[in-house]
Amino acid sequence: MKPRLADVMTRIVAVVPPDLMVREVAARMRDQHVGCFPVCDRGGVVGMITDRDLALRVYAEGRDPDATPVRDVMSREVIHCEAGDRLENALDIMARWKVRRLPVLSHDGQLVGLVTLGKAAGADWAGSGTLIRRILEAEPAGAVSRKRR
Amino acid sequence: MSRFPESVRPGATVAEAAVRMRAFDVGFLPVVRGTEVVGVVTDRDIVVRGMADGRDPQRTPVGDIMTTALVCCEEDTALDAVARSMVVMEVRRVLVLAQGGGPAGTIGLSDLARTGHEGVAALILGVLSRCVPGLPPELPQRL
């Protein structure tokens, strides 16, 4: 049986508020062993922040991590899927936008989970191989994660 | 593999490494002393060992936050062995060393996907995210 979105979605997702300073976001990424947080304000997702965003938009641009709130460096365009979507649709969105982590939102914009490429690959690696190729092919050489602008 | 000439010296600052990563659109730089690779530094290392620990990026040398346990291969290493190194060492990318110890490039999941080995790339991703117990003794595609 083909896996469903609900089978591969992580339901307990750590999030950060938009006014948190990026030094603290970095510490949480280290302590929680994650590379990405949805940025949430009153339950609604207002952005996404990755470890790569922190390295490139804070240090490479000379910002002070103790004085830069995450809202200043997050990606504001939240590429997402909806809870009722099929897994194929979610993977197709990831492939089209070249993202490896996709928040799953309810109809009213509340965060209900997160799909990662790794989980999707693990659930159906043979069937999703083509989509995974589309996502990975677009990566710059040596990149950890594709930067979004 | 992806060939790249970019590297960073161990004495360069963390801020300089971040600028290089942005300029070259990479997330990974070999750290080279003279002609020898002595470590690697990723964008995530900068975040979890530099920023999270409160170090000053203008004063901290890359050598202080780099990873010195290298996962590497040579240009003629069999892809099957490269795939198994990724799984055992839990990395998505392996450094390719030239003869003499200098960096020749990297081979990562995206290189596997680009060259017709997307099934293997997906399988490795599944293992790394703890969804698949391990690689089978025979990989599903000829490497």
PDB file of N, CA and C in Angstrom, chain A residues 41-99:
ATOM      1  N   ASP A  41       3.476  32.729  14.770  1.00  0.00           N
ATOM      2  CA  ASP A  41       2.926  33.822  15.550  1.00  0.00           C
ATOM      3  C   ASP A  41       1.461  33.488  15.795  1.00  0.00           C
ATOM      4  N   ARG A  42       1.103  33.268  17.040  1.00  0.00           N
ATOM      5  CA  ARG A  42      -0.265  32.862  17.401  1.00  0.00           C
ATOM      6  C   ARG A  42      -0.726  31.657  16.576  1.00  0.00           C
ATOM      7  N   GLY A  43       0.165  30.683  16.436  1.00  0.00           N
ATOM      8  CA  GLY A  43      -0.219  29.436  15.773  1.00  0.00           C
ATOM      9  C   GLY A  43      -0.086  29.471  14.267  1.00  0.00           C
ATOM     10  N   GLY A  44      -0.143  30.655  13.676  1.00  0.00           N
ATOM     11  CA  GLY A  44      -0.016  30.749  12.221  1.00  0.00           C
ATOM     12  C   GLY A  44       1.452  30.781  11.819  1.00  0.00           C
ATOM     13  N   VAL A  45       1.777  30.124  10.710  1.00  0.00           N
ATOM     14  CA  VAL A  45       3.178  30.101  10.254  1.00  0.00           C
ATOM     15  C   VAL A  45       3.451  31.379   9.456  1.00  0.00           C
ATOM     16  N   VAL A  46       4.424  32.157   9.913  1.00  0.00           N
ATOM     17  CA  VAL A  46       4.752  33.420   9.223  1.00  0.00           C
ATOM     18  C   VAL A  46       6.075  33.334   8.477  1.00  0.00           C
ATOM     19  N   GLY A  47       6.824  32.229   8.659  1.00  0.00           N
ATOM     20  CA  GLY A  47       8.096  32.099   7.957  1.00  0.00           C
ATOM     21  C   GLY A  47       8.748  30.775   8.287  1.00  0.00           C
ATOM     22  N   MET A  48       9.897  30.551   7.648  1.00  0.00           N
ATOM     23  CA  MET A  48      10.715  29.366   7.934  1.00  0.00           C
ATOM     24  C   MET A  48      12.154  29.832   8.116  1.00  0.00           C
ATOM     25  N   ILE A  49      12.876  29.165   9.019  1.00  0.00           N
ATOM     26  CA  ILE A  49      14.291  29.508   9.212  1.00  0.00           C
ATOM     27  C   ILE A  49      15.113  28.222   9.205  1.00  0.00           C
ATOM     28  N   THR A  50      16.212  28.215   8.456  1.00  0.00           N
ATOM     29  CA  THR A  50      17.092  27.047   8.409  1.00  0.00           C
ATOM     30  C   THR A  50      18.479  27.416   8.931  1.00  0.00           C
ATOM     31  N   ASP A  51      19.267  26.389   9.227  1.00  0.00           N
ATOM     32  CA  ASP A  51      20.641  26.646   9.678  1.00  0.00           C
ATOM     33  C   ASP A  51      21.426  27.400   8.606  1.00  0.00           C
ATOM     34  N   ARG A  52      21.153  27.063   7.355  1.00  0.00           N
ATOM     35  CA  ARG A  52      21.858  27.766   6.271  1.00  0.00           C
ATOM     36  C   ARG A  52      21.488  29.262   6.230  1.00  0.00           C
ATOM     37  N   ASP A  53      20.194  29.554   6.452  1.00  0.00           N
ATOM     38  CA  ASP A  53      19.787  30.969   6.507  1.00  0.00           C
ATOM     39  C   ASP A  53      20.591  31.704   7.574  1.00  0.00           C
ATOM     40  N   LEU A  54      20.776  31.052   8.735  1.00  0.00           N
ATOM     41  CA  LEU A  54      21.494  31.717   9.830  1.00  0.00           C
ATOM     42  C   LEU A  54      22.939  31.995   9.445  1.00  0.00           C
ATOM     43  N   ALA A  55      23.614  31.003   8.838  1.00  0.00           N
ATOM     44  CA  ALA A  55      25.020  31.209   8.477  1.00  0.00           C
ATOM     45  C   ALA A  55      25.157  32.293   7.413  1.00  0.00           C
ATOM     46  N   LEU A  56      24.294  32.230   6.406  1.00  0.00           N
ATOM     47  CA  LEU A  56      24.480  33.127   5.260  1.00  0.00           C
ATOM     48  C   LEU A  56      23.850  34.502   5.447  1.00  0.00           C
ATOM     49  N   ARG A  57      22.754  34.575   6.166  1.00  0.00           N
ATOM     50  CA  ARG A  57      22.100  35.890   6.263  1.00  0.00           C
ATOM     51  C   ARG A  57      22.499  36.640   7.523  1.00  0.00           C
ATOM     52  N   VAL A  58      23.115  35.960   8.473  1.00  0.00           N
ATOM     53  CA  VAL A  58      23.564  36.662   9.682  1.00  0.00           C
ATOM     54  C   VAL A  58      25.057  36.937   9.585  1.00  0.00           C
ATOM     55  N   TYR A  59      25.872  35.905   9.561  1.00  0.00           N
ATOM     56  CA  TYR A  59      27.323  36.129   9.570  1.00  0.00           C
ATOM     57  C   TYR A  59      27.832  36.693   8.242  1.00  0.00           C
ATOM     58  N   ALA A  60      27.342  36.156   7.105  1.00  0.00           N
ATOM     59  CA  ALA A  60      27.868  36.638   5.819  1.00  0.00           C
ATOM     60  C   ALA A  60      27.443  38.077   5.566  1.00  0.00           C
ATOM     61  N   GLU A  61      26.380  38.530   6.239  1.00  0.00           N
ATOM     62  CA  GLU A  61      25.938  39.915   6.045  1.00  0.00           C
ATOM     63  C   GLU A  61      26.339  40.804   7.212  1.00  0.00           C
ATOM     64  N   GLY A  62      27.150  40.269   8.120  1.00  0.00           N
ATOM     65  CA  GLY A  62      27.693  41.092   9.193  1.00  0.00           C
ATOM     66  C   GLY A  62      26.695  41.514  10.268  1.00  0.00           C
ATOM     67  N   ARG A  63      25.607  40.744  10.441  1.00  0.00           N
ATOM     68  CA  ARG A  63      24.622  41.098  11.487  1.00  0.00           C
ATOM     69  C   ARG A  63      25.050  40.549  12.839  1.00  0.00           C
ATOM     70  N   ASP A  64      24.546  41.167  13.898  1.00  0.00           N
ATOM     71  CA  ASP A  64      24.839  40.740  15.265  1.00  0.00           C
ATOM     72  C   ASP A  64      23.782  39.726  15.706  1.00  0.00           C
ATOM     73  N   PRO A  65      24.188  38.477  15.993  1.00  0.00           N
ATOM     74  CA  PRO A  65      23.181  37.452  16.336  1.00  0.00           C
ATOM     75  C   PRO A  65      22.432  37.741  17.635  1.00  0.00           C
ATOM     76  N   ASP A  66      22.998  38.602  18.498  1.00  0.00           N
ATOM     77  CA  ASP A  66      22.291  38.941  19.737  1.00  0.00           C
ATOM     78  C   ASP A  66      21.297  40.085  19.536  1.00  0.00           C
ATOM     79  N   ALA A  67      21.330  40.712  18.381  1.00  0.00           N
ATOM     80  CA  ALA A  67      20.453  41.869  18.145  1.00  0.00           C
ATOM     81  C   ALA A  67      19.633  41.704  16.866  1.00  0.00           C
ATOM     82  N   THR A  68      19.610  40.484  16.316  1.00  0.00           N
ATOM     83  CA  THR A  68      18.849  40.234  15.090  1.00  0.00           C
ATOM     84  C   THR A  68      17.715  39.256  15.392  1.00  0.00           C
ATOM     85  N   PRO A  69      16.465  39.715  15.328  1.00  0.00           N
ATOM     86  CA  PRO A  69      15.360  38.772  15.518  1.00  0.00           C
ATOM     87  C   PRO A  69      15.190  37.903  14.281  1.00  0.00           C
ATOM     88  N   VAL A  70      14.679  36.705  14.499  1.00  0.00           N
ATOM     89  CA  VAL A  70      14.568  35.735  13.404  1.00  0.00           C
ATOM     90  C   VAL A  70      13.716  36.283  12.259  1.00  0.00           C
ATOM     91  N   ARG A  71      12.766  37.170  12.547  1.00  0.00           N
ATOM     92  CA  ARG A  71      11.910  37.695  11.472  1.00  0.00           C
ATOM     93  C   ARG A  71      12.713  38.458  10.412  1.00  0.00           C
ATOM     94  N   ASP A  72      13.891  38.987  10.803  1.00  0.00           N
ATOM     95  CA  ASP A  72      14.709  39.751   9.845  1.00  0.00           C
ATOM     96  C   ASP A  72      15.448  38.867   8.843  1.00  0.00           C
ATOM     97  N   VAL A  73      15.614  37.588   9.161  1.00  0.00           N
ATOM     98  CA  VAL A  73      16.408  36.729   8.269  1.00  0.00           C
ATOM     99  C   VAL A  73      15.651  35.485   7.798  1.00  0.00           C
ATOM    100  N   MET A  74      14.402  35.323   8.256  1.00  0.00           N
ATOM    101  CA  MET A  74      13.647  34.126   7.850  1.00  0.00           C
ATOM    102  C   MET A  74      13.174  34.264   6.401  1.00  0.00           C
ATOM    103  N   SER A  75      12.797  33.116   5.815  1.00  0.00           N
ATOM    104  CA  SER A  75      12.129  33.139   4.512  1.00  0.00           C
ATOM    105  C   SER A  75      10.649  33.384   4.780  1.00  0.00           C
ATOM    106  N   ARG A  76      10.120  34.462   4.199  1.00  0.00           N
ATOM    107  CA  ARG A  76       8.725  34.829   4.491  1.00  0.00           C
ATOM    108  C   ARG A  76       7.736  34.072   3.614  1.00  0.00           C
ATOM    109  N   GLU A  77       8.222  33.595   2.484  1.00  0.00           N
ATOM    110  CA  GLU A  77       7.333  32.858   1.596  1.00  0.00           C
ATOM    111  C   GLU A  77       7.281  31.425   2.105  1.00  0.00           C
ATOM    112  N   VAL A  78       6.167  31.031   2.695  1.00  0.00           N
ATOM    113  CA  VAL A  78       6.083  29.700   3.290  1.00  0.00           C
ATOM    114  C   VAL A  78       5.495  28.728   2.266  1.00  0.00           C
ATOM    115  N   ILE A  79       6.390  27.959   1.645  1.00  0.00           N
ATOM    116  CA  ILE A  79       5.939  26.915   0.728  1.00  0.00           C
ATOM    117  C   ILE A  79       5.379  25.800   1.598  1.00  0.00           C
ATOM    118  N   HIS A  80       4.139  25.386   1.364  1.00  0.00           N
ATOM    119  CA  HIS A  80       3.511  24.414   2.273  1.00  0.00           C
ATOM    120  C   HIS A  80       2.549  23.529   1.496  1.00  0.00           C
ATOM    121  N   CYS A  81       2.066  22.501   2.185  1.00  0.00           N
ATOM    122  CA  CYS A  81       0.951  21.733   1.640  1.00  0.00           C
ATOM    123  C   CYS A  81      -0.150  21.722   2.697  1.00  0.00           C
ATOM    124  N   GLU A  82      -1.297  21.158   2.331  1.00  0.00           N
ATOM    125  CA  GLU A  82      -2.412  21.123   3.272  1.00  0.00           C
ATOM    126  C   GLU A  82      -2.638  19.703   3.768  1.00  0.00           C
ATOM    127  N   ALA A  83      -3.239  19.639   4.961  1.00  0.00           N
ATOM    128  CA  ALA A  83      -3.381  18.356   5.640  1.00  0.00           C
ATOM    129  C   ALA A  83      -4.121  17.327   4.796  1.00  0.00           C
ATOM    130  N   GLY A  84      -5.016  17.772   3.933  1.00  0.00           N
ATOM    131  CA  GLY A  84      -5.782  16.829   3.118  1.00  0.00           C
ATOM    132  C   GLY A  84      -5.080  16.402   1.841  1.00  0.00           C
ATOM    133  N   ASP A  85      -3.903  16.964   1.564  1.00  0.00           N
ATOM    134  CA  ASP A  85      -3.200  16.648   0.315  1.00  0.00           C
ATOM    135  C   ASP A  85      -2.706  15.209   0.301  1.00  0.00           C
ATOM    136  N   ARG A  86      -2.547  14.674  -0.914  1.00  0.00           N
ATOM    137  CA  ARG A  86      -1.921  13.366  -1.044  1.00  0.00           C
ATOM    138  C   ARG A  86      -0.412  13.527  -0.940  1.00  0.00           C
ATOM    139  N   LEU A  87       0.275  12.450  -0.546  1.00  0.00           N
ATOM    140  CA  LEU A  87       1.738  12.498  -0.403  1.00  0.00           C
ATOM    141  C   LEU A  87       2.406  12.905  -1.725  1.00  0.00           C
ATOM    142  N   GLU A  88       1.860  12.415  -2.840  1.00  0.00           N
ATOM    143  CA  GLU A  88       2.443  12.762  -4.146  1.00  0.00           C
ATOM    144  C   GLU A  88       2.393  14.268  -4.371  1.00  0.00           C
ATOM    145  N   ASN A  89       1.285  14.897  -3.947  1.00  0.00           N
ATOM    146  CA  ASN A  89       1.170  16.346  -4.113  1.00  0.00           C
ATOM    147  C   ASN A  89       2.225  17.068  -3.284  1.00  0.00           C
ATOM    148  N   ALA A  90       2.404  16.574  -2.049  1.00  0.00           N
ATOM    149  CA  ALA A  90       3.395  17.204  -1.167  1.00  0.00           C
ATOM    150  C   ALA A  90       4.791  17.093  -1.780  1.00  0.00           C
ATOM    151  N   LEU A  91       5.122  15.907  -2.294  1.00  0.00           N
ATOM    152  CA  LEU A  91       6.450  15.722  -2.907  1.00  0.00           C
ATOM    153  C   LEU A  91       6.601  16.570  -4.159  1.00  0.00           C
ATOM    154  N   ASP A  92       5.492  16.710  -4.889  1.00  0.00           N
ATOM    155  CA  ASP A  92       5.549  17.518  -6.105  1.00  0.00           C
ATOM    156  C   ASP A  92       5.825  18.983  -5.761  1.00  0.00           C
ATOM    157  N   ILE A  93       5.219  19.465  -4.688  1.00  0.00           N
ATOM    158  CA  ILE A  93       5.469  20.847  -4.241  1.00  0.00           C
ATOM    159  C   ILE A  93       6.937  20.994  -3.820  1.00  0.00           C
ATOM    160  N   MET A  94       7.442  19.987  -3.089  1.00  0.00           N
ATOM    161  CA  MET A  94       8.854  20.035  -2.670  1.00  0.00           C
ATOM    162  C   MET A  94       9.774  20.064  -3.884  1.00  0.00           C
ATOM    163  N   ALA A  95       9.441  19.266  -4.913  1.00  0.00           N
ATOM    164  CA  ALA A  95      10.285  19.211  -6.105  1.00  0.00           C
ATOM    165  C   ALA A  95      10.228  20.534  -6.868  1.00  0.00           C
ATOM    166  N   ARG A  96       9.013  21.089  -6.981  1.00  0.00           N
ATOM    167  CA  ARG A  96       8.859  22.311  -7.766  1.00  0.00           C
ATOM    168  C   ARG A  96       9.596  23.475  -7.112  1.00  0.00           C
ATOM    169  N   TRP A  97       9.562  23.545  -5.783  1.00  0.00           N
ATOM    170  CA  TRP A  97      10.164  24.666  -5.062  1.00  0.00           C
ATOM    171  C   TRP A  97      11.546  24.337  -4.523  1.00  0.00           C
ATOM    172  N   LYS A  98      12.007  23.098  -4.743  1.00  0.00           N
ATOM    173  CA  LYS A  98      13.346  22.684  -4.304  1.00  0.00           C
ATOM    174  C   LYS A  98      13.527  22.848  -2.803  1.00  0.00           C
ATOM    175  N   VAL A  99      12.561  22.370  -2.039  1.00  0.00           N
ATOM    176  CA  VAL A  99      12.690  22.402  -0.583  1.00  0.00           C
ATOM    177  C   VAL A  99      12.676  20.973  -0.070  1.00  0.00           C
TER     178      VAL A  99
END
